[in-house]
Short mmCIF file of C-alpha atoms and ligand atoms in Angstrom, two decimals:
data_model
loop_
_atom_site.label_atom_id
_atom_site.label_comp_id
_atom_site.label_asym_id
_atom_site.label_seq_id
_atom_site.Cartn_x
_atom_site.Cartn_y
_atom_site.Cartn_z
CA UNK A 123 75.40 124.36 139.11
CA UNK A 124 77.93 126.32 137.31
CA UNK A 125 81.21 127.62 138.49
CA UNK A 126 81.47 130.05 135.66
CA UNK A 127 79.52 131.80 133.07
CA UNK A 128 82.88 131.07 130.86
CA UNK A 129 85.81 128.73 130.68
CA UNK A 130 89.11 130.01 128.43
CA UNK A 131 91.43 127.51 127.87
CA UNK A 132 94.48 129.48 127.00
CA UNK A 133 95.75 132.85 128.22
CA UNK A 134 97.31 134.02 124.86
CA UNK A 135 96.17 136.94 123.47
CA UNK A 136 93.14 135.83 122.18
CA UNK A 137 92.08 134.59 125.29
CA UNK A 138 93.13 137.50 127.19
CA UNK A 139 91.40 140.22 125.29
CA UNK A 140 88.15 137.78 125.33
CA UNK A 141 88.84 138.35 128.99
CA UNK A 142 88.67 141.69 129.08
CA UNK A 143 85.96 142.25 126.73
CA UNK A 144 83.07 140.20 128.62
CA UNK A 145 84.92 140.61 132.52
CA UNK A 146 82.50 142.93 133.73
CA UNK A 147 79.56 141.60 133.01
CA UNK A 148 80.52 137.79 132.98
CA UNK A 149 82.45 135.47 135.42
CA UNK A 150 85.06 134.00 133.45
CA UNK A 151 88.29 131.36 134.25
CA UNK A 152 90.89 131.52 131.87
CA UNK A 153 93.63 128.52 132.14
CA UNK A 154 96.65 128.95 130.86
CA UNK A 155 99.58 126.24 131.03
CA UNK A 156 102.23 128.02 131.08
CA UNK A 157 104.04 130.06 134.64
CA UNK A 158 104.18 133.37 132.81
CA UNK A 159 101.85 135.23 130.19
CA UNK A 160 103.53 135.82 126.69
CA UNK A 161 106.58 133.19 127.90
CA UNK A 162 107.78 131.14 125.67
CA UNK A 163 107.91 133.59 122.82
CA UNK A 164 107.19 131.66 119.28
CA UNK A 165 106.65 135.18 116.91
CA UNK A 166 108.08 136.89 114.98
CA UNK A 167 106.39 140.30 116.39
CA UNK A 168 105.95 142.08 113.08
CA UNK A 169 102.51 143.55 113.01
CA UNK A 170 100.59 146.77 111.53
CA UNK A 171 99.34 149.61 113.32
CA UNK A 172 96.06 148.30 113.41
CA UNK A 173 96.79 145.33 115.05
CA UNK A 174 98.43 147.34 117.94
CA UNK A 175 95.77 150.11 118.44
CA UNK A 176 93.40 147.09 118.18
CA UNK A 177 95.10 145.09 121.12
CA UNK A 178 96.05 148.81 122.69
CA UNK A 179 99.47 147.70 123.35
CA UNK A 180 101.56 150.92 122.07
CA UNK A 181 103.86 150.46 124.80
CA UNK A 182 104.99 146.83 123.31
CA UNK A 183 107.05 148.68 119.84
CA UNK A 184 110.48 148.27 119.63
CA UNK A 185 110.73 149.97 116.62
CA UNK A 186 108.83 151.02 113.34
CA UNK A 187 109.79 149.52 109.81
CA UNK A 188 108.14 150.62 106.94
CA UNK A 189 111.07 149.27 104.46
CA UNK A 190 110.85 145.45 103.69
CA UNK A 191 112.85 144.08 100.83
CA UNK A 192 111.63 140.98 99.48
CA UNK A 193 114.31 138.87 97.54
CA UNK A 194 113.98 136.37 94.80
CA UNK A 195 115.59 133.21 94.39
CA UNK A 196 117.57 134.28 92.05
CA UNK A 197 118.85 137.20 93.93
CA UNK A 198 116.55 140.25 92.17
CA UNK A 199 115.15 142.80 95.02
CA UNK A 200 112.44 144.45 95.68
CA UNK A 201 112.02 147.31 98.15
CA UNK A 202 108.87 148.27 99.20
CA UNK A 203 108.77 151.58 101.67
CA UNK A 204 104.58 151.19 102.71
CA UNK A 205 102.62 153.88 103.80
CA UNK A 206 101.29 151.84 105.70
CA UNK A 207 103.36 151.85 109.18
CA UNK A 208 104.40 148.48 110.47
CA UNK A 209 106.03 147.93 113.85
CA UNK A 210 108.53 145.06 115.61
CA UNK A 211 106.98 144.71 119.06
CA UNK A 212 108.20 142.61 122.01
CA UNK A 213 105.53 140.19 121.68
CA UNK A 214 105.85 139.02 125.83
CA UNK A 215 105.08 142.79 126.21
CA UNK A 216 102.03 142.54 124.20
CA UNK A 217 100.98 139.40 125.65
CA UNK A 218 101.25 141.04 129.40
CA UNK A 219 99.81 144.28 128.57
CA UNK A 220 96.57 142.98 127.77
CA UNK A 221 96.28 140.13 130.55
CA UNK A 222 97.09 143.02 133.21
CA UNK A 223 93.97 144.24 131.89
CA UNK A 224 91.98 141.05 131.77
CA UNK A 225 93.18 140.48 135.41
CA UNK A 226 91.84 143.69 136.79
CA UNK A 227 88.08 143.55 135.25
CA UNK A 228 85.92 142.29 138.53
CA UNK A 229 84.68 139.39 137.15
CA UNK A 230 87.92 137.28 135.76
CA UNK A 231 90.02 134.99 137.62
CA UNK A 232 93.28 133.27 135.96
CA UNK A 233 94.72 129.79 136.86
CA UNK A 234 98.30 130.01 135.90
CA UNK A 235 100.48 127.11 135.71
CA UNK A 236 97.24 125.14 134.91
CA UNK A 237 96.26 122.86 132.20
CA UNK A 238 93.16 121.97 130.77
CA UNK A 239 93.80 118.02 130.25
CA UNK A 240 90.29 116.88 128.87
CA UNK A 241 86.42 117.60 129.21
CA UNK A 242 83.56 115.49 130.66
CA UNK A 243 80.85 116.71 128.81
CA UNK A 244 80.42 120.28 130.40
CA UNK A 245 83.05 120.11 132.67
CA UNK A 246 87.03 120.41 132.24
CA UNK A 247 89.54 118.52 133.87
CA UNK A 248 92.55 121.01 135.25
CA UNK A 249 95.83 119.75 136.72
CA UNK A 250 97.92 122.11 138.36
CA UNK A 251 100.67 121.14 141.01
CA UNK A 252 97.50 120.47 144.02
CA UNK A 253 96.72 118.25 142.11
CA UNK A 254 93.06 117.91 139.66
CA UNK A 255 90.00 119.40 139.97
CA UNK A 256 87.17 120.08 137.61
CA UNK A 257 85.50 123.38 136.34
CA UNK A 258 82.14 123.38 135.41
CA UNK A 259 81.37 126.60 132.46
CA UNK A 260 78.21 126.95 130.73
CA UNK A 261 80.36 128.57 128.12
CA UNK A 262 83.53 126.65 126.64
CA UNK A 263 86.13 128.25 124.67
CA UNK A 264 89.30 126.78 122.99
CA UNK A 265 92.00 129.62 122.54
CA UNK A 266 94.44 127.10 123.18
CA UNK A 267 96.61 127.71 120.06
CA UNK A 268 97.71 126.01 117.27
CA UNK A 269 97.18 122.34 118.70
CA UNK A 270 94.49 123.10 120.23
CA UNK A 271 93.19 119.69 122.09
CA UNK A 272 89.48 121.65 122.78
CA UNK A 273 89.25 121.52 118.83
CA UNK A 274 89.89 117.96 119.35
CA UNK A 275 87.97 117.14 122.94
CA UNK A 276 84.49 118.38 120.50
CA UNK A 277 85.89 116.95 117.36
CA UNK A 278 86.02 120.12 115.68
CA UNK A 279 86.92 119.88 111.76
CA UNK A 280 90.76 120.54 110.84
CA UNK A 281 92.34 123.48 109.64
CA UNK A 282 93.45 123.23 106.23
CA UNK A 283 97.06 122.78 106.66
CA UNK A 284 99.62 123.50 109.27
CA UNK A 285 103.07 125.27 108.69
CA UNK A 286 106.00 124.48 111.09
CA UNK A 287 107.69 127.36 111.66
CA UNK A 288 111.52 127.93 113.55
CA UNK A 289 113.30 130.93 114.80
CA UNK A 290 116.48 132.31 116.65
CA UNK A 291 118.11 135.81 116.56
CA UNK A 292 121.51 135.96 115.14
CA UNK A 293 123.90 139.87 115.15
CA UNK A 294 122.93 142.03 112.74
CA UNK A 295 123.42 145.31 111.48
CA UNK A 296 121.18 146.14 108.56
CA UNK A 297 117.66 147.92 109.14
CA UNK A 298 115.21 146.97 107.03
CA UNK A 299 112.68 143.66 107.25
CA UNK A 300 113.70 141.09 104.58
CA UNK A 301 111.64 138.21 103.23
CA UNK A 302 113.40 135.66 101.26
CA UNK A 303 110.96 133.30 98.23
CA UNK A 304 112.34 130.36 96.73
CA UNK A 305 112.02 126.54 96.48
CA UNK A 306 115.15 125.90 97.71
CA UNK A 307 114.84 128.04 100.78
CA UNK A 308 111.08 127.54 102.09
CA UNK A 309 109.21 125.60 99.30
CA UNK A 310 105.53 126.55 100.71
CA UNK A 311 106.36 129.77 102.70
CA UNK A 312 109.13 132.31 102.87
CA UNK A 313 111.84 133.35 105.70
CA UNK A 314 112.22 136.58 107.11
CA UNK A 315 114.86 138.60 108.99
CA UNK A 316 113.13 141.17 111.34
CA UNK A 317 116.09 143.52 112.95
CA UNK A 318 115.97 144.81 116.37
CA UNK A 319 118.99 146.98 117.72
CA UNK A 320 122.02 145.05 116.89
CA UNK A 321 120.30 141.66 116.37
CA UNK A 322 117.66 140.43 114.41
CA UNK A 323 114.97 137.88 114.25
CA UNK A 324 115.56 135.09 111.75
CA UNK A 325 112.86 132.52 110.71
CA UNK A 326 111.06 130.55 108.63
CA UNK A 327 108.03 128.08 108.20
CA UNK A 328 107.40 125.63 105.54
CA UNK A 329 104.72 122.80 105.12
CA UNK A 330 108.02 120.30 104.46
CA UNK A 331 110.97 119.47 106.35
CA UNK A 332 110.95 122.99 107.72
CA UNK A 333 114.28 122.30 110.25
CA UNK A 334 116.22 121.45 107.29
CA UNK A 335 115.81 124.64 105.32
CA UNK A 336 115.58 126.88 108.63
CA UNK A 337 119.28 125.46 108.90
CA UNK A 338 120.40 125.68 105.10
CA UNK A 339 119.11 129.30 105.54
CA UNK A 340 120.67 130.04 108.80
CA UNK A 341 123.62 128.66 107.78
CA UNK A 342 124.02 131.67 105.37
CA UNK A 343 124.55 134.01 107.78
CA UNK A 344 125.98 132.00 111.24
CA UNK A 345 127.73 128.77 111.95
CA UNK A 346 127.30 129.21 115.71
CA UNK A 347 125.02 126.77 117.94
CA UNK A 348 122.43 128.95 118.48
CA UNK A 349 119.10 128.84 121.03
CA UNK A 350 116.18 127.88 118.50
CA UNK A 351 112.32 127.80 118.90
CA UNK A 352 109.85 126.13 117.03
CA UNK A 353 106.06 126.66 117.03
CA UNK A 354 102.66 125.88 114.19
CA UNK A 355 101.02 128.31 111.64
CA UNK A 356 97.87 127.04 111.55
CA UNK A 357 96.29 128.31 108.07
CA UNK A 358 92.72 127.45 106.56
CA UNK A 359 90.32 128.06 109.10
CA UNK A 360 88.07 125.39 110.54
CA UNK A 361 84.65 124.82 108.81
CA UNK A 362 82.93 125.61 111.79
CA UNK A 363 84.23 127.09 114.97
CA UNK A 364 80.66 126.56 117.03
CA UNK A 365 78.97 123.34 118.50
CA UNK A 366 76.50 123.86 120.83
CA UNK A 367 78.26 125.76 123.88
CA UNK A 368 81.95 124.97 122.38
CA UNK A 369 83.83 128.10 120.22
CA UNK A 370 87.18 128.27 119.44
CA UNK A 371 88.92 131.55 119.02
CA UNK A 372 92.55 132.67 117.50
CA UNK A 373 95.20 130.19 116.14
CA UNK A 374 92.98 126.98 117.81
CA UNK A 375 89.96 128.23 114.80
CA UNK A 376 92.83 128.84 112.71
CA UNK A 377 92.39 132.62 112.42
CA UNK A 378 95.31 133.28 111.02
CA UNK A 379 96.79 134.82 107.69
CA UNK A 380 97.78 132.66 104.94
CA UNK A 381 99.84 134.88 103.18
CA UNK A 382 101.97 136.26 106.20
CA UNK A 383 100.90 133.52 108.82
CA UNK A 384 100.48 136.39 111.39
CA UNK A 385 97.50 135.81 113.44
CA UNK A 386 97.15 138.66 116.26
CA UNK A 387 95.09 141.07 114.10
CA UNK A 388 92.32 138.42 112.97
CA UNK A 389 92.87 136.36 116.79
CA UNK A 390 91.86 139.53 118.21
CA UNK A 391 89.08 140.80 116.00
CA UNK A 392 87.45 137.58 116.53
CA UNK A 393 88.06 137.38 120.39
CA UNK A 394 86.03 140.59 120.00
CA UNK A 395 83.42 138.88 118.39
CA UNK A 396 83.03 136.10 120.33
CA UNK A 397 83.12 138.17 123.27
CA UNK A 398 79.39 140.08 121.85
CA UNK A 399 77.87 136.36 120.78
CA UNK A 400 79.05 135.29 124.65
CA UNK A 401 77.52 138.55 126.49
CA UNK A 402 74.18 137.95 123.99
CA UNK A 403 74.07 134.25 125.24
CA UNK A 404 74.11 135.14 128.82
CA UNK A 405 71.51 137.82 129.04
CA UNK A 406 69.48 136.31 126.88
CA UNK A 407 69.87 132.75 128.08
CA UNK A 408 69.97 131.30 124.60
CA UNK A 409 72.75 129.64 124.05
CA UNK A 410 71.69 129.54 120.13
CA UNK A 411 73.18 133.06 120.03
CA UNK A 412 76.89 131.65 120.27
CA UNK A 413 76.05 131.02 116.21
CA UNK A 414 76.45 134.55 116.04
CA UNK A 415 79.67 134.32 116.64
CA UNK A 416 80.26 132.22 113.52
CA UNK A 417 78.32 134.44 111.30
CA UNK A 418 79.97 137.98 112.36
CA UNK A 419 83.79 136.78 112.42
CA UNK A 420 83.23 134.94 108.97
CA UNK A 421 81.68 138.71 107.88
CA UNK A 422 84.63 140.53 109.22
CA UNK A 423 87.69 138.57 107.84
CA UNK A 424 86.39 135.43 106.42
CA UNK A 425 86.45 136.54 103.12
CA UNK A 426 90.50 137.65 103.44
CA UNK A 427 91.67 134.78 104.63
CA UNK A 428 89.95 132.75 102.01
CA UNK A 429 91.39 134.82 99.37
CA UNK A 430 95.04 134.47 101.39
CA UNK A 431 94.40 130.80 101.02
CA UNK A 432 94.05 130.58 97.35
CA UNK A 433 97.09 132.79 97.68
CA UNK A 434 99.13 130.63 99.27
CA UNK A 435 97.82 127.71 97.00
CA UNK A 436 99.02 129.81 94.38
CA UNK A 437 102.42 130.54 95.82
CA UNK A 438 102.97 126.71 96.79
CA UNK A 439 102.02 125.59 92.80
CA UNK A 440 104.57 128.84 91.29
CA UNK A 441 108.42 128.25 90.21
CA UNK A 442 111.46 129.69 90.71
CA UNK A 443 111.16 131.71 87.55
CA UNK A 444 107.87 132.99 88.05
CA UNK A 445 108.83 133.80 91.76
CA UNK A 446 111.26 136.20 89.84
CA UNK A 447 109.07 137.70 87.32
CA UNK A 448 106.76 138.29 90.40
CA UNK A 449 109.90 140.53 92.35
CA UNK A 450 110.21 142.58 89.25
CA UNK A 451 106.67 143.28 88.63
CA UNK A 452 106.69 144.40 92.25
CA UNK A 453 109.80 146.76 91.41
CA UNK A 454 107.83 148.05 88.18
CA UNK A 455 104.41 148.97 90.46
CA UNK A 456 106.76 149.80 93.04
CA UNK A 457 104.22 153.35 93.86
CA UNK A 458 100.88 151.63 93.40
CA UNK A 459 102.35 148.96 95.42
CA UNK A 460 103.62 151.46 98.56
CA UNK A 461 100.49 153.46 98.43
CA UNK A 462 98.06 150.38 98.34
CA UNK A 463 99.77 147.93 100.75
CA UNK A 464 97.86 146.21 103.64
CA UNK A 465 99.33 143.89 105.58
CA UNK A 466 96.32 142.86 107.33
CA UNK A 467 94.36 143.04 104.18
CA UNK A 468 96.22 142.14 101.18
CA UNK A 469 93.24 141.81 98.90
CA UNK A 470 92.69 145.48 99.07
CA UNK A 471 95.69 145.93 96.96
CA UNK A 472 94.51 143.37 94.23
CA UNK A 473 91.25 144.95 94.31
CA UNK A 474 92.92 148.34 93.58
CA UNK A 475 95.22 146.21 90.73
CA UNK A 476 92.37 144.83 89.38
CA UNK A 477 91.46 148.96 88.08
CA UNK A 478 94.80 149.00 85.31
CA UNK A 479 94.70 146.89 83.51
CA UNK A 480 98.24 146.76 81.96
CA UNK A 481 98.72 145.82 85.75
CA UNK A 482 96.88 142.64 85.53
CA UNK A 483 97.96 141.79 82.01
CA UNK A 484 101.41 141.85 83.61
CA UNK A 485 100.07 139.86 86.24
CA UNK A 486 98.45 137.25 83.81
CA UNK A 487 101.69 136.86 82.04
CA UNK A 488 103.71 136.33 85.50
CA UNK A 489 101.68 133.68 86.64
CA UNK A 490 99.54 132.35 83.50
CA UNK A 491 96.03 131.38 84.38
CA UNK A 492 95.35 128.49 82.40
CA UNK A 493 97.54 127.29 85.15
CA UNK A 494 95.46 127.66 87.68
CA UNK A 495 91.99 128.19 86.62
CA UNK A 496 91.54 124.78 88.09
CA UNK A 497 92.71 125.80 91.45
CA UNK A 498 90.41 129.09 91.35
CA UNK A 499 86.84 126.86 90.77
CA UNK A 500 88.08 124.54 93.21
CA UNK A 501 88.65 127.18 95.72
CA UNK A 502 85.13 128.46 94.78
CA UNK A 503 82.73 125.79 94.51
CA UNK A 504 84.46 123.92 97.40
C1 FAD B 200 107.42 131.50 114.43
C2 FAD B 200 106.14 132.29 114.46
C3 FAD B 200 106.17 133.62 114.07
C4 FAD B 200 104.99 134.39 114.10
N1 FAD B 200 105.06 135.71 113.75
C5 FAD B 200 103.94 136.48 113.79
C6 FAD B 200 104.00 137.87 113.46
O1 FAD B 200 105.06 138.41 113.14
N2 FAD B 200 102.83 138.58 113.51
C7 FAD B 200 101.65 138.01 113.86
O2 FAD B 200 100.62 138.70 113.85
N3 FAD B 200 101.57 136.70 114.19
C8 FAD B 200 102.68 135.93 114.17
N4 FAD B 200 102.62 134.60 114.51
C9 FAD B 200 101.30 134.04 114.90
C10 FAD B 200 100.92 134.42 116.32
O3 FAD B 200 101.97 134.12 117.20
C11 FAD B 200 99.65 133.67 116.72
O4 FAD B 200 98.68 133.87 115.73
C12 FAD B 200 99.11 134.15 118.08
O5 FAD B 200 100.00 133.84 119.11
C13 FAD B 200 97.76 133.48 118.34
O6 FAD B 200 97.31 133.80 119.63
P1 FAD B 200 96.34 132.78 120.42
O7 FAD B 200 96.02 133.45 121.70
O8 FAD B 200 95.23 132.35 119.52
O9 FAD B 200 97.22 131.49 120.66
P2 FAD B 200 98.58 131.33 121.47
O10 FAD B 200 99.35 132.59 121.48
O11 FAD B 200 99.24 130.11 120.94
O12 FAD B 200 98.08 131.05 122.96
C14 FAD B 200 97.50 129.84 123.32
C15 FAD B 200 97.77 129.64 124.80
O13 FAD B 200 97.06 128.49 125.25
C16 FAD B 200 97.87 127.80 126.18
N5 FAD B 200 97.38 126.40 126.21
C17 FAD B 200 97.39 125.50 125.20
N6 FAD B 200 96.83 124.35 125.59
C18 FAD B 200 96.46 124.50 126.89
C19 FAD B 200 95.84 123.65 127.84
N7 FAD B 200 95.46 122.40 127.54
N8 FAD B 200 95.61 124.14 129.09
C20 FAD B 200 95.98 125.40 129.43
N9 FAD B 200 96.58 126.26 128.54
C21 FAD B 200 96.81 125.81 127.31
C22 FAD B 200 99.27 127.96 125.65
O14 FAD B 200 100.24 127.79 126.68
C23 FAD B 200 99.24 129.38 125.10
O15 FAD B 200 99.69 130.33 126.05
C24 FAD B 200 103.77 133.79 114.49
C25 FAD B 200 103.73 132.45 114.86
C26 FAD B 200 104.90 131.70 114.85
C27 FAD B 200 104.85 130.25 115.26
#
């Protein structure tokens, strides 16, 4: 009765390490849209060392940056040289490296140049140039991005709020990764540069009007018509990313960092934990097991990316002023600062904060919490 154990919608990386991970064991279609894995590129390709040995795609760096400079809107500077070691990869690289895995596990097939273009209870509609034909999966899974339409096909709950994002790469000669704060260049997120050899990758995302800044921004730096992409940040991850034989993985569960709005690390941690909930549900024949899933990706990073929400809630409430009290403090701490940094986990550092406390009375005067007190119980009893 079934063609499959498992149908992936979506051949980014989330799909394609879910691939990998249950393709011996488990027959598995993944459909992806699009002619090419990891084409078009919509990422910046700034990730940490975990998120590489995680993915084990080594042979996607570029380069390794360790110095970012984060500037204030009133043009103070902070630079931050982390222990941590941080990497600009080729993110089509990436992509490939870990579907020419996928592809080779016995078990997986891929239907490029496919789409998924709507479900019939168990089974999925594809359209490719033959024409349609339906799969039928006793396992679905949405890693179909940012929009995804399997969230919507199983009338999954939102994701909190979505950031529109654009990007080109302009010449450039400096080395380090910048990050820009202000109201007037990216009220509800920040833009980065993100050098390569000779050029550099130039974006931003922003909650409103985020072409308009992206130009006023670009503008600083080139006047030249310039090839531009354009792609979602889904922050705020769904309340639930489980109904009955449904999960959605990656950006489509929106898995991704609030602060940064980098998603690899957490898309692939939980493609790794949907992949033991899927393996449990077919040997067992239980298809209750999928909740599994739920539970042990919510244990992993649930709690990070709910404190990189209220974050970002933060961030979106702050002014100009405080934005610049904030780039100073970060000059002041800069050692505890270097030596604590995690991108992937940014908590860690406030935990570590949290132990001097002329740290957090700095803190507390930055960003006074009468403020937001409101905000915080919100955030907690919501
Ligand atoms: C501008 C920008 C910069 C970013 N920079 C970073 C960064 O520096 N570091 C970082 O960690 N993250 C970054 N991210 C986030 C990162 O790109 C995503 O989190 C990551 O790509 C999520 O992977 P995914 O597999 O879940 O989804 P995707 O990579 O979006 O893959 C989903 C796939 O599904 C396919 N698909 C969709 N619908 C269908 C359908 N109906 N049928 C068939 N196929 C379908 C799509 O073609 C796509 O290939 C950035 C995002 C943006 C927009």
């Amino acid at each position: 009765m079934w063609d499959f154990d498992v149908v992936i919608i979506g051949g980014g990386p989330t799909g394609c390490i879910l691939a990998e991970e249950i393709g011996d064991e488990v027959s598995v279609l993944v459909v992806e849209e699009d002619k090419e894995i990891g084409k078009p590129i919509r990422c910046a390709g700034f990730v940490s060392e975990r998120c590489i040995k995680e993915a084990d795609a080594y042979k996607s760096i570029l380069k390794q940056k360790n110095k970012i400079v984060i500037h204030s809107p009133k043009g103070k500077s902070a630079v931050v040289n982390t222990k941590e070691n941080l990497f600009v990869i080729k993110r089509d690289k990436f992509d490939q490296i870990i579907f020419k895995r996928a592809i080779k596990k016995k078990k997986v097939e891929f239907e490029l140049n496919t789409k998924a273009i709507r479900n019939d209870g168990n089974a999925i509609l594809l359209r490719n140039k033959d024409g349609l034909k339906t799969v039928r999966a006793r396992i679905i899974v949405g890693a179909d991005g940012a929009l995804s339409n399997v969230a919507k096909w199983f009338s999954f709950p939102p994701v909190n709020t979505n950031l529109y994002a654009f990007q080109t790469y302009i010449p450039h000669n400096k080395e380090e990764v910048e990050v820009f704060w202000g109201k007037d260049i990216a009220p509800s997120f920040f833009s980065w540069i993100i050098p390569e050899n000779g050029t550099a990758r130039i974006g931003l995302a922003s909650q409103e009007n985020p072409y308009f800044y992206f130009k006023n921004f670009l503008n600083r730096f080139t006047d030249e018509k310039l090839k531009i992409t354009g792609g979602v940040i889904p922050i705020g991850a769904r309340k639930n990313t489980v109904k009955g034989n449904v999960l959605l993985v990656g950006d489509a569960a929106g898995q991704v960092k609030p602060t940064s709005g980098g998603g690899l690390y957490t898309g692939i941690t939980c493609a790794k934990e949907a992949a033991n909930a899927i393996k449990e549900v077919i040997f067992s024949e239980d298809i209750k097991k999928l909740s599994k899933y739920e539970r042990n990706w919510r244990k992993k990073i649930g709690r990070e990316l709910y404190f990189g929400m209220l974050i970002h809630k933060i961030r979106c409430r702050i002014s100009d002023e405080e934005r610049d009290r904030f780039v100073s403090f970060v000059s002041h701490c800069k050692e505890l600062v270097e030596n604590n940094i995690d991108i992937d986990y940014l908590s860690k550092i406030a935990k570590k904060m949290w132990k001097y406390p002329a740290t957090w009375r700095e803190i507390l005067c930055i960003i006074p919490p009468y403020r937001f007190i409101p905000l915080v119980i919100r955030s907690i009893f919501k």
